[in-house]
Short mmCIF file of C-alpha atoms in Angstrom, two decimals:
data_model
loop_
_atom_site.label_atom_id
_atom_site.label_comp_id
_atom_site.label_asym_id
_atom_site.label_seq_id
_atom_site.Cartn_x
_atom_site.Cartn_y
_atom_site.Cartn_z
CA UNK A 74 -27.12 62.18 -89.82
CA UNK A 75 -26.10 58.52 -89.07
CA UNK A 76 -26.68 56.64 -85.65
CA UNK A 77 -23.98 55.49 -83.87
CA UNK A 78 -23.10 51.69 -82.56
CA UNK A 79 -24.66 52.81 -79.19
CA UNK A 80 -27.53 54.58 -81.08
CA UNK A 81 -26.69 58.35 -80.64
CA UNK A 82 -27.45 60.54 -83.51
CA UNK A 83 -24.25 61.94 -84.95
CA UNK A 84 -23.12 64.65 -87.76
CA UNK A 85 -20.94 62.67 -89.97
CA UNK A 86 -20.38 62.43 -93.52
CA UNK A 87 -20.44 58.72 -94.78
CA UNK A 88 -21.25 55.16 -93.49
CA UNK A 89 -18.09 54.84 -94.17
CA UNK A 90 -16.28 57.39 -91.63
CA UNK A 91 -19.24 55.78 -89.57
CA UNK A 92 -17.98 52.56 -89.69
CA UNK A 93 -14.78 53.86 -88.81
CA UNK A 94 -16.28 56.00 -85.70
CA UNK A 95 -17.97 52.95 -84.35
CA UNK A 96 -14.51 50.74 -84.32
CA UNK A 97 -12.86 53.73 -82.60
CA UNK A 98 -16.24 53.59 -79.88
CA UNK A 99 -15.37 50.46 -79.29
CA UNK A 100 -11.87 50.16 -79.38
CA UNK A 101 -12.03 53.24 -76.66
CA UNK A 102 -14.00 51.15 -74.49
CA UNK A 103 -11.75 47.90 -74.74
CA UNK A 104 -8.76 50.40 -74.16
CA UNK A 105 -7.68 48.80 -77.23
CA UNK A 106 -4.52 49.78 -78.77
CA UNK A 107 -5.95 50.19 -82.47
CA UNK A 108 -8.20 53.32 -80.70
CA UNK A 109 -5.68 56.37 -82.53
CA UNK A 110 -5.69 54.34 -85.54
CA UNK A 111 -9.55 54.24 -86.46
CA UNK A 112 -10.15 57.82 -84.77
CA UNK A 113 -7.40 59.10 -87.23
CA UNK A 114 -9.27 56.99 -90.22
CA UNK A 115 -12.62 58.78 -89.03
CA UNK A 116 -11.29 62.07 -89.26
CA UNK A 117 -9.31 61.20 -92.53
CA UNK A 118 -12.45 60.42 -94.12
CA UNK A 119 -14.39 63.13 -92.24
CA UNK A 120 -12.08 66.12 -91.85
CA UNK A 121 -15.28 68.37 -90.19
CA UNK A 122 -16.43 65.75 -88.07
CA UNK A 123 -16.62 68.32 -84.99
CA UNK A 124 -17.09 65.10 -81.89
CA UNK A 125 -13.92 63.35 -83.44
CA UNK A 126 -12.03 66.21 -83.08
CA UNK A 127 -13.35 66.78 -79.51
CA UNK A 128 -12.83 63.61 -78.58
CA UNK A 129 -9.41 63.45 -79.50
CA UNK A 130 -8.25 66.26 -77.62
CA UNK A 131 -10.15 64.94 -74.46
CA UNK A 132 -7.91 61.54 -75.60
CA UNK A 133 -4.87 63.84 -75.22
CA UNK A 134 -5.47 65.36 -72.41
CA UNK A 135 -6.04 62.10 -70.56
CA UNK A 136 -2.43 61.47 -71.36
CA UNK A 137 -0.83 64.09 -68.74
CA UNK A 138 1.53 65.57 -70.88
CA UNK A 139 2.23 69.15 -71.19
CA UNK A 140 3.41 69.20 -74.64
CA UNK A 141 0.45 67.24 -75.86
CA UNK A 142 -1.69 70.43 -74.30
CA UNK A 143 -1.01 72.03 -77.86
CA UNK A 144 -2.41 69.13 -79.80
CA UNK A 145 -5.44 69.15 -77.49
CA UNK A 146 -5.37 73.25 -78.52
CA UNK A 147 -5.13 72.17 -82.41
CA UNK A 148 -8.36 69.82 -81.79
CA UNK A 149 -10.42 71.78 -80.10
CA UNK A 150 -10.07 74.69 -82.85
CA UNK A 151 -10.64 72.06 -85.63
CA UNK A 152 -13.83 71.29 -83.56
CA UNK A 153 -15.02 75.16 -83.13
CA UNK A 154 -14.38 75.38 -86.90
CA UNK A 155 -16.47 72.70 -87.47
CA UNK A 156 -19.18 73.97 -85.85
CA UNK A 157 -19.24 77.25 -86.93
CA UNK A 158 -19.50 75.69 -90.92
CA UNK A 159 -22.23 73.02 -90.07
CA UNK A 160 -24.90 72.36 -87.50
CA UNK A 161 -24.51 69.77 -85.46
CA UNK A 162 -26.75 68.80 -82.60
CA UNK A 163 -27.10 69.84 -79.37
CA UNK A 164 -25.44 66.88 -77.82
CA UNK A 165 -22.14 66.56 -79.78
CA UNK A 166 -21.75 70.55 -78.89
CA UNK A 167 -21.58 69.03 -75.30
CA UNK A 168 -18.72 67.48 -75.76
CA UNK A 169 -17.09 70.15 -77.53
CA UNK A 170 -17.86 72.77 -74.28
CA UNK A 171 -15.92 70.04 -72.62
CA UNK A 172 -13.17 69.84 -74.27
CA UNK A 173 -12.56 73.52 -74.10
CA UNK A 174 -13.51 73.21 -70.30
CA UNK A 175 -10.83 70.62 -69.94
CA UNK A 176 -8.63 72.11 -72.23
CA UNK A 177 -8.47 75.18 -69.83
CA UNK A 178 -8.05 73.22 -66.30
CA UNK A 179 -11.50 73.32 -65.48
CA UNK A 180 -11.94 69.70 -64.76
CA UNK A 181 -14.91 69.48 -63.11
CA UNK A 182 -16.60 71.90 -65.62
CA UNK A 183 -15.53 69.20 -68.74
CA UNK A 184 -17.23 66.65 -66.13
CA UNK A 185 -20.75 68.37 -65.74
CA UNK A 186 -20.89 68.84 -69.79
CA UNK A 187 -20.65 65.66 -70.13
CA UNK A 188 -23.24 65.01 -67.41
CA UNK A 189 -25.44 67.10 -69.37
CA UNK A 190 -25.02 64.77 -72.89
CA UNK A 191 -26.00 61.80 -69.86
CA UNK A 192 -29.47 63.65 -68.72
CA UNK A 193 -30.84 63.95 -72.23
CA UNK A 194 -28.79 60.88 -73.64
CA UNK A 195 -28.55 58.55 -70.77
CA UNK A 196 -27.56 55.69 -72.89
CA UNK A 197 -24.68 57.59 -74.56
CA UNK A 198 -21.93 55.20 -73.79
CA UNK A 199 -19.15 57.92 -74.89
CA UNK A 200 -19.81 60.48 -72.02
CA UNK A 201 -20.28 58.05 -69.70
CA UNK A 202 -16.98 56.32 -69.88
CA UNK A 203 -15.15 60.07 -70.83
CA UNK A 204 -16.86 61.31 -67.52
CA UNK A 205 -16.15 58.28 -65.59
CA UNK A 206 -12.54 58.73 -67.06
CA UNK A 207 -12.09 62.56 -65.68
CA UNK A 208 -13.75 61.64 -62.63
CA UNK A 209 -11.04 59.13 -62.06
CA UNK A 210 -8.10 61.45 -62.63
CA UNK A 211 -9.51 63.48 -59.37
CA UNK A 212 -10.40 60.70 -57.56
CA UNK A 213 -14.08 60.60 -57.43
CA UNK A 214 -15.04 57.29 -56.77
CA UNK A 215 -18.55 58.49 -55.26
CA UNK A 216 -19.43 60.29 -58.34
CA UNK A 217 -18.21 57.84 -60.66
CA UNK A 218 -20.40 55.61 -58.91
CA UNK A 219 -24.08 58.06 -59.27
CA UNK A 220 -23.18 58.33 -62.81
CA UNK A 221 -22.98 54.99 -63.62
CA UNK A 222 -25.95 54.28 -61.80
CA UNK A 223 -27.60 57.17 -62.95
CA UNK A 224 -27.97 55.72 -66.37
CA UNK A 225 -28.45 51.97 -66.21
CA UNK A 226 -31.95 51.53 -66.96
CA UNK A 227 -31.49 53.17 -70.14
CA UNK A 228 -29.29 49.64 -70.89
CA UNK A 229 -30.76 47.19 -72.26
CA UNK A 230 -29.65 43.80 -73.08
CA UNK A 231 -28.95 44.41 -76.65
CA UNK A 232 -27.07 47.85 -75.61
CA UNK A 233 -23.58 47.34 -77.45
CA UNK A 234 -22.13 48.95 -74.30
CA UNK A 235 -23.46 47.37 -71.70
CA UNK A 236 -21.02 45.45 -71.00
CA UNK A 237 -18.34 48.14 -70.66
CA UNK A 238 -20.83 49.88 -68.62
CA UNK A 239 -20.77 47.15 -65.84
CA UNK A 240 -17.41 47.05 -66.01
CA UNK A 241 -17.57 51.00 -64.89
CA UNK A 242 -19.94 50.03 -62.52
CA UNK A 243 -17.78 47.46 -61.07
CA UNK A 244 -15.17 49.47 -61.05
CA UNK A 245 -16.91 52.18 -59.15
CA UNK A 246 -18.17 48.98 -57.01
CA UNK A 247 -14.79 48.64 -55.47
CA UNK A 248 -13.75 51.91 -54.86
CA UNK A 249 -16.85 52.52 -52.80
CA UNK A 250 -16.18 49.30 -50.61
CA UNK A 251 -19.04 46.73 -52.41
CA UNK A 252 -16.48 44.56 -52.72
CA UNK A 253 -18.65 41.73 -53.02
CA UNK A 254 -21.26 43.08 -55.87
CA UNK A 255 -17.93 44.46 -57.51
CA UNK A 256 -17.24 40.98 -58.31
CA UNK A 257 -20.58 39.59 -59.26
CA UNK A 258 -21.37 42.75 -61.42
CA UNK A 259 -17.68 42.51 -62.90
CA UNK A 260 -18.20 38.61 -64.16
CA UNK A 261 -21.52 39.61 -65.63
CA UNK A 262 -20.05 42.53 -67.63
CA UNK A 263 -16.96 40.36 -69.27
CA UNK A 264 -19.76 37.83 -70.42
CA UNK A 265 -21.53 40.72 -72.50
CA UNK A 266 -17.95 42.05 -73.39
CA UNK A 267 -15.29 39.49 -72.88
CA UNK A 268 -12.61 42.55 -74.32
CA UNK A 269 -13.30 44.50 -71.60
CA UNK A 270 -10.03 45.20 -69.44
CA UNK A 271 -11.34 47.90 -66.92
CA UNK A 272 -14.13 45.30 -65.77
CA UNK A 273 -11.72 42.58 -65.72
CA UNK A 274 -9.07 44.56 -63.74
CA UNK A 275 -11.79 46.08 -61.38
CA UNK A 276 -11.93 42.64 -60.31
CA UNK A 277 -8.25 42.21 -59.55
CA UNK A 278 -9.23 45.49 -57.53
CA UNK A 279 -11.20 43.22 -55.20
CA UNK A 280 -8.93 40.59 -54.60
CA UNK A 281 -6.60 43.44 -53.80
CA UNK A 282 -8.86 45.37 -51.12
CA UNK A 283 -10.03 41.99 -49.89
CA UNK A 284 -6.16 40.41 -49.44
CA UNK A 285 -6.70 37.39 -51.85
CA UNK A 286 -3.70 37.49 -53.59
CA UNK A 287 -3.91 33.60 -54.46
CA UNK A 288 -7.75 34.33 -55.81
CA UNK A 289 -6.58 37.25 -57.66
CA UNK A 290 -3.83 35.36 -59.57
CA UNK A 291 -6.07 32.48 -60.22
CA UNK A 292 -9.02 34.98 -61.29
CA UNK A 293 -6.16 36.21 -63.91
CA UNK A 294 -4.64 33.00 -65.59
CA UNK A 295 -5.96 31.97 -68.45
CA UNK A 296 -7.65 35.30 -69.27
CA UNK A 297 -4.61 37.24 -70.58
CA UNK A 298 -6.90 37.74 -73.87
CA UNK A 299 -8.98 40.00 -72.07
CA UNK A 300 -5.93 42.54 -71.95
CA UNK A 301 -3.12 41.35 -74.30
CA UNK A 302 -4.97 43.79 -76.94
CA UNK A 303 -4.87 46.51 -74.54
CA UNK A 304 -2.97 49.94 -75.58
CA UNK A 305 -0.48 50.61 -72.53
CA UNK A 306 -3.21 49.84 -70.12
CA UNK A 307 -2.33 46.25 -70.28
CA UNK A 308 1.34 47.19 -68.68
CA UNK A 309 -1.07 47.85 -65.29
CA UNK A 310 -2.95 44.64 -64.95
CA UNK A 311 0.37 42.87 -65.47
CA UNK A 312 1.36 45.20 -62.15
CA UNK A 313 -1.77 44.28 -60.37
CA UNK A 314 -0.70 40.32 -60.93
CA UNK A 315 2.79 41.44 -59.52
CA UNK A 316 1.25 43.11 -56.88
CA UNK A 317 -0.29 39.39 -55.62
CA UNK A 318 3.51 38.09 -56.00
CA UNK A 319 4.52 40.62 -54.11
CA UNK A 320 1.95 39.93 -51.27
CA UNK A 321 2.97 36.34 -51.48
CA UNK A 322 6.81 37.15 -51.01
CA UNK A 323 7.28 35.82 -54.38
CA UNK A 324 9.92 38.63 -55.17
CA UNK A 325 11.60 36.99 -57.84
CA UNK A 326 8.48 36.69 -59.97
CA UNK A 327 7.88 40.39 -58.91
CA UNK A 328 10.90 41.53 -60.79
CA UNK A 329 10.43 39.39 -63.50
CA UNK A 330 7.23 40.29 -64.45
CA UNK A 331 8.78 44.39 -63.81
CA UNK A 332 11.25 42.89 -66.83
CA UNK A 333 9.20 40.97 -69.21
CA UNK A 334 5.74 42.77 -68.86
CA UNK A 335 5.09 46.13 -66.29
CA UNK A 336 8.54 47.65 -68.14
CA UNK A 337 8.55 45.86 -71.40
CA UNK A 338 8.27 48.90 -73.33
CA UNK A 339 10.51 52.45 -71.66
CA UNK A 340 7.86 55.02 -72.26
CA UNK A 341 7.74 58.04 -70.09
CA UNK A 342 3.76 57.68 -70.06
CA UNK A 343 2.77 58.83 -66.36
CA UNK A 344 0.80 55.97 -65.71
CA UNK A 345 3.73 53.21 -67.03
CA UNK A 346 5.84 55.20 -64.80
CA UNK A 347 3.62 55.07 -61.82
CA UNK A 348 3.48 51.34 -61.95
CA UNK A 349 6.79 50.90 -62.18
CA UNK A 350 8.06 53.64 -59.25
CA UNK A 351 5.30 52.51 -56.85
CA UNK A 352 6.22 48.49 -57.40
CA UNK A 353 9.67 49.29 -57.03
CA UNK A 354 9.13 51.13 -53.62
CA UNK A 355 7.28 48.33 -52.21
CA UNK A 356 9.92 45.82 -53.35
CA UNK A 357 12.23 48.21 -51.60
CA UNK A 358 10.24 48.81 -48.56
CA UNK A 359 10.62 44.92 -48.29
CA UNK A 360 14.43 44.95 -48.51
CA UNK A 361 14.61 43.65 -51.63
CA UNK A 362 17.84 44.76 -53.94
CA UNK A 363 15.93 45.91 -57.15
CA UNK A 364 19.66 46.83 -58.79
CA UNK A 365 20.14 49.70 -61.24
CA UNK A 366 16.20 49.86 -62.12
CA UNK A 367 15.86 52.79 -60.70
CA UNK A 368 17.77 54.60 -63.40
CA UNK A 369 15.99 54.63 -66.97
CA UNK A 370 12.89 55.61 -64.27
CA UNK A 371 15.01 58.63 -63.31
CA UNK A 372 16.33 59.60 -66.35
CA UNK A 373 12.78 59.96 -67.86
CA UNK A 374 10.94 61.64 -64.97
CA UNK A 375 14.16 64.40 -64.62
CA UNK A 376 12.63 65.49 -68.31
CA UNK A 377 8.79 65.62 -67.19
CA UNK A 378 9.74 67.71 -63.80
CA UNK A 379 8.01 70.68 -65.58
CA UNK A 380 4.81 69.25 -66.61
CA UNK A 381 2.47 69.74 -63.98
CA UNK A 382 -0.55 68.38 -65.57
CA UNK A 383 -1.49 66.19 -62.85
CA UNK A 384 -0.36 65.84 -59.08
CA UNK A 385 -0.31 62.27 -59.54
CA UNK A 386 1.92 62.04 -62.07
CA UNK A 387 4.40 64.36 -60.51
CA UNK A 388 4.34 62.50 -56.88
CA UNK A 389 5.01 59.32 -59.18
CA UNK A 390 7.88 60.83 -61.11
CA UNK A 391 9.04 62.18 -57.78
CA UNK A 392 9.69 59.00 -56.11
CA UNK A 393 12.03 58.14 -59.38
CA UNK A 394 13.87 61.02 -58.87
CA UNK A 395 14.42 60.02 -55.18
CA UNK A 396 15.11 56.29 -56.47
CA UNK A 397 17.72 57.44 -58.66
CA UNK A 398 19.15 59.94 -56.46
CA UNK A 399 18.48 62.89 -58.97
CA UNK A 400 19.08 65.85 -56.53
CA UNK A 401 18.99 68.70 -59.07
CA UNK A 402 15.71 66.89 -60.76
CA UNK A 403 13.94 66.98 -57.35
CA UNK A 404 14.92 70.03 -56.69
CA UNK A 405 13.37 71.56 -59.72
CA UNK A 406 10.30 69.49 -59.51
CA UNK A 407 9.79 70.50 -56.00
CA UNK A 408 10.18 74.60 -57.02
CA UNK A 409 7.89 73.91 -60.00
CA UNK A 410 4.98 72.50 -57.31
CA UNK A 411 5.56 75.33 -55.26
CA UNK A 412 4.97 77.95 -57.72
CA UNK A 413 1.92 76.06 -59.16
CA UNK A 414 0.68 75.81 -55.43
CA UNK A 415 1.03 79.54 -54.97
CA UNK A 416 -1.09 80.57 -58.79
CA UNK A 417 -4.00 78.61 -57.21
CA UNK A 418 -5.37 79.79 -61.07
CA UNK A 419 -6.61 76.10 -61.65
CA UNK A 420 -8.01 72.62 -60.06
CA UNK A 421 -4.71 71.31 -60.28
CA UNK A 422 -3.15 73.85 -59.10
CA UNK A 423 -5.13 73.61 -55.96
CA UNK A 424 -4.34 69.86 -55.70
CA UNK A 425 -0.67 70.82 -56.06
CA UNK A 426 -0.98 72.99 -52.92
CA UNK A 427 -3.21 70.43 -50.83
CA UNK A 428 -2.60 67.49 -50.75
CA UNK A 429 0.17 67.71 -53.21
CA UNK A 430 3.37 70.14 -51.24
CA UNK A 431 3.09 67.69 -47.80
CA UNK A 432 3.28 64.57 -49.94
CA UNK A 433 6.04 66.02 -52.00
CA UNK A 434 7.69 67.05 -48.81
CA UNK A 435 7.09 63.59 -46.95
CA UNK A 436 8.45 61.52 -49.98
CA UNK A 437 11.66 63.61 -50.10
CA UNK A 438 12.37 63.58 -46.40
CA UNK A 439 11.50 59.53 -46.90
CA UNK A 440 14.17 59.65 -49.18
CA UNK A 441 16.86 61.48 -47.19
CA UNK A 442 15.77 58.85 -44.06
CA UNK A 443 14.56 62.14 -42.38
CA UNK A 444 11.57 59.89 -41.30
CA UNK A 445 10.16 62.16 -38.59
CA UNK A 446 9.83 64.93 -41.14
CA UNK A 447 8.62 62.61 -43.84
CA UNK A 448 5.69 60.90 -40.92
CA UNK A 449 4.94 64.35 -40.40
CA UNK A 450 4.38 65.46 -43.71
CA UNK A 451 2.81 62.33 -45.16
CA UNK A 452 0.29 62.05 -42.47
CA UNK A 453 -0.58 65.64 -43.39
CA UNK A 454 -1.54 64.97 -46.54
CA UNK A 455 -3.09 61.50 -46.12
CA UNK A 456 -6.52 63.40 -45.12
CA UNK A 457 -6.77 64.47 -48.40
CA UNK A 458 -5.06 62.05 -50.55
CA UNK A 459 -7.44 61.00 -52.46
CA UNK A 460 -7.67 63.92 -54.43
CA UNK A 461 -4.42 63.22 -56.06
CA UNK A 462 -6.91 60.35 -58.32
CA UNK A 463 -6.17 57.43 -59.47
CA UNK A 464 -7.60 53.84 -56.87
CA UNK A 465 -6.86 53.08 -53.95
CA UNK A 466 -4.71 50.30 -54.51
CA UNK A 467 -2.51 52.60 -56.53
CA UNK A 468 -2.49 55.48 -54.13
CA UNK A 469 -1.27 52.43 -51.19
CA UNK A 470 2.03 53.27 -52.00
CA UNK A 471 2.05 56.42 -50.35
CA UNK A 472 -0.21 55.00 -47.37
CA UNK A 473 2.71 51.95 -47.00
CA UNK A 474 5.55 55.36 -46.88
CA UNK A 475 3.59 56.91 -44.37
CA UNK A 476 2.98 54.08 -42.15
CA UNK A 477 6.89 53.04 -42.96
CA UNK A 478 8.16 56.60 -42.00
CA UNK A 479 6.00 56.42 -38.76
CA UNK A 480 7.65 53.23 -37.58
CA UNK A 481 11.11 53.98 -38.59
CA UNK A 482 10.58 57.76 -36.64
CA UNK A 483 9.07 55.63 -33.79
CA UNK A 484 5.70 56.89 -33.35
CA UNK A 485 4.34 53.26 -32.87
CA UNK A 486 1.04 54.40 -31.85
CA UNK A 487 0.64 56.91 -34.88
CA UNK A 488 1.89 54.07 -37.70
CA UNK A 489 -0.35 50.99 -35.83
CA UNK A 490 -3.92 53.56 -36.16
CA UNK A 491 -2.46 54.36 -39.35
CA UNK A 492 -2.38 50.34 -39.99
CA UNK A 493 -5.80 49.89 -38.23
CA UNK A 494 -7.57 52.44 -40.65
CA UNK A 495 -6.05 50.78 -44.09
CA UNK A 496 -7.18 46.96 -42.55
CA UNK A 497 -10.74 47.92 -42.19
CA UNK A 498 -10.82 49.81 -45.55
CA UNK A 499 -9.77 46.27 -47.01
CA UNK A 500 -12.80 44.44 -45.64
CA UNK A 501 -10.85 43.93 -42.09
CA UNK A 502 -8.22 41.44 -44.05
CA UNK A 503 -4.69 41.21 -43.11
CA UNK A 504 -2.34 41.34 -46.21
CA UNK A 505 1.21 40.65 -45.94
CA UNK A 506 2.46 44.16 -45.60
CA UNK A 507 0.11 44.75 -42.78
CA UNK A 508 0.82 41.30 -41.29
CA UNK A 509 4.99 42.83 -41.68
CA UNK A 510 4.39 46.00 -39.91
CA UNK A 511 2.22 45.16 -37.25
CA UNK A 512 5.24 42.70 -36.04
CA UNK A 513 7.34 45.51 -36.36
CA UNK A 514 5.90 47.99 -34.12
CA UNK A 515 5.40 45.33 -31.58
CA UNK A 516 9.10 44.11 -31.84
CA UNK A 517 9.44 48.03 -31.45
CA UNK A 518 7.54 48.47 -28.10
CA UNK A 519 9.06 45.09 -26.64
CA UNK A 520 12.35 46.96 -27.32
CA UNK A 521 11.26 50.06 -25.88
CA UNK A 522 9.93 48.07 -22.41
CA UNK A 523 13.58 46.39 -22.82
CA UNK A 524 15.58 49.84 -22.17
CA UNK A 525 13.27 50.99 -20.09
CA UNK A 526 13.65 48.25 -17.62
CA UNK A 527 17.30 48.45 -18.24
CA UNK A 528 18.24 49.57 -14.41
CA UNK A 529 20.99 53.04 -14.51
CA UNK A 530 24.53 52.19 -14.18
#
């Protein structure tokens, strides 16, 4: 029995697999890229080490993929195996029972497992970023706010993760609208851990929510270290500095950071593709001529129309099938939604039927400029849209469609509360888009006076 870096007791063989288990800890919270590489060392040198395999399907899982739901499968039996040969304590079987609860769609289940390794183990740094990770792929920013601050006094200033953990915490900061102490506690963190990306981009999150697109791109120069190490997480933060182009009509920097940085590499990873859809919708929505990018987008998301795995993913792949004008693709993406709407067997599935059909359904109508059925449907399922996970600033996209399909359908009124509500949620500020649309739907109601005062002939 060995101690970990963040001094939990663990049921490994050798200092050496240790050693190797401690990189991966770390790496994991840095979203490092070298993460596979020392968890695959670890279990090289530890074959029965039951959390490495438990953590590694929980790894794949995170991924989204339905194919990878087999490696996940191969893990968690390597863990059962393990456990049934050698005891191992009570809080590395946690994380096992949530694998197997993840493993079997039971999301929130994996969640309170890990909860339960937090209770006894508060300073665990594992469980708390794994639940804070799960959390975020429903969209609990609430809870992944009272577990973070659930276990912060157990942190002290020699904790090797306490740094990562204020990055959570400013993370979880943001979502909940503390804009300001999302900041402050965000700076603090990268001075403990200076490698920590999800701190560093929570703070890009603020500048976002707050409309500060030339503090956000000044709070990200010169600290491209912080993420250049960065497994494909660092494709996002190069999105959010896009994002502050974009709100500064700086289109041509926009697409060239899509080029160089958001798109460098094609993978049909859900999250590369939801930067890359939802950037090139706003550039759209802006009337800006994004060429034949649409395509490669397309062409991967028409092979991932069966996976399912996560609502988010699928709305994302969706709106690169409407991009490239992939009828059959959407077509068989939108039957696949419906069936896994109608099995209501797991969380997902519920998520497919609510929010998950109406969005589907709004984006498509969006895309055939049917923009009273897509206002309609959008709206819908903006009550619940948050459920899909992910941040806010991500899930804007579909808030910008809905507010887009309003105007263009002419409900003014509708679009401009619409408007209202996602101004206040951003601290009251006015970004660019907003500052767009709200000339819009007056330049619409001037024309409407104009016919109306238009005498009959």
């Amino acid at each position: 029995m060995y101690q970990d870096v963040f001094g939990q007791e663990t049921t490994i063989n050798s200092r050496n697999a240790l050693e190797a288990w401690n990189k991966t800890l770390l790496a994991f919270m840095a979203h490092g890229a070298t993460t596979p590489t020392h968890l695959g060392e670890t279990l090289t040198l530890d074959p029965n080490f039951a959390l490495g395999h438990a953590v590694k399907g929980m790894f794949y899982l995170l991924l989204g993929r339905r194919e990878l739901g087999e490696t996940a499968r191969e893990a968690l039996g390597l863990a059962e195996a393990a456990v049934m040969t050698s005891p191992i304590t009570a809080r590395e079987q946690s994380f096992v029972k949530a694998l197997k609860a993840f493993y079997e769609g039971g999301l929130t289940s994996a969640i309170q497992h890990l909860e339960d390794v937090l209770a006894v183990h508060p300073a665990d740094t594992l469980a708390m970023k794994l639940s804070h990770a799960i959390r975020f792929v429903l969209g609990d920013g609430v809870g992944m706010r009272k577990s973070v601050e659930a276990v912060m006094g157990a942190y002290g200033p020699d904790h090797a993760g306490r740094g990562y953990l204020m990055g959570c915490h400013a993370f979880t900061l943001e979502e909940t609208g503390e804009y300001a102490r999302a900041a402050t506690v965000g700076r603090m963190g990268l001075t403990v851990s200076p490698d920590d990306a999800w701190g560093l981009h929570a703070i890009a999150h603020v500048f976002d929510m707050t409309c500060d697109a030339e503090g956000g791109l000044k709070w990200l120069e010169g600290r491209e270290a912080a993420w250049s190490h960065c497994n494909n997480f660092r494709y996002h933060v190069w999105w959010h500095k896009a994002l502050m182009h974009l709100d500064l009509g700086q289109n041509d920097v926009v697409l060239a950071l899509y080029d160089a940085e958001i798109r460098a590499d094609k993978t049909d990873d859900y999250r590369d593709i939801s930067n890359a859809t939802s950037l090139l919708s706003r550039l759209e929505q802006n009337s800006v001529d994004v060429g034949d990018r649409w395509e490669e987008l397309a062409d991967l998301s028409a092979n991932r129309t069966e996976d399912g795995c996560l609502i988010f993913a699928d709305l994302h792949y969706l709106l690169a099938l409407i991009g490239g004008s992939r009828k059959q693709a959407i077509t068989k993406l939108m039957g696949r939604m419906h069936r896994d709407a109608r099995s209501n067997r797991l969380e997902m599935d519920r998520l497919m039927a609510r929010p998950g059909l109406s969005a589907a359904a709004g984006l498509e109508a969006f895309g055939e400029a049917d923009f009273k059925t897509a206002f309609l449907n959008l709206s819908r399922a903006r009550q619940t849209m948050q459920n899909i996970g992910g941040s806010h600033a991500q899930r804007d996209v579909f808030e910008r469609l809905t507010i887009d399909a309003g105007i263009r359908a002419g409900f003014l009124d509708e679009a401009e509360t619409i408007l209202k509500d996602r101004m206040r949620k951003r601290a009251g500020s006015e970004d660019g888009y907003a500052a767009a649309r709200f000339s819009l739907i007056s330049q619409g109601r001037d024309a409407s006076t104009c016919t109306a005062s238009v005498p009959a002939e």
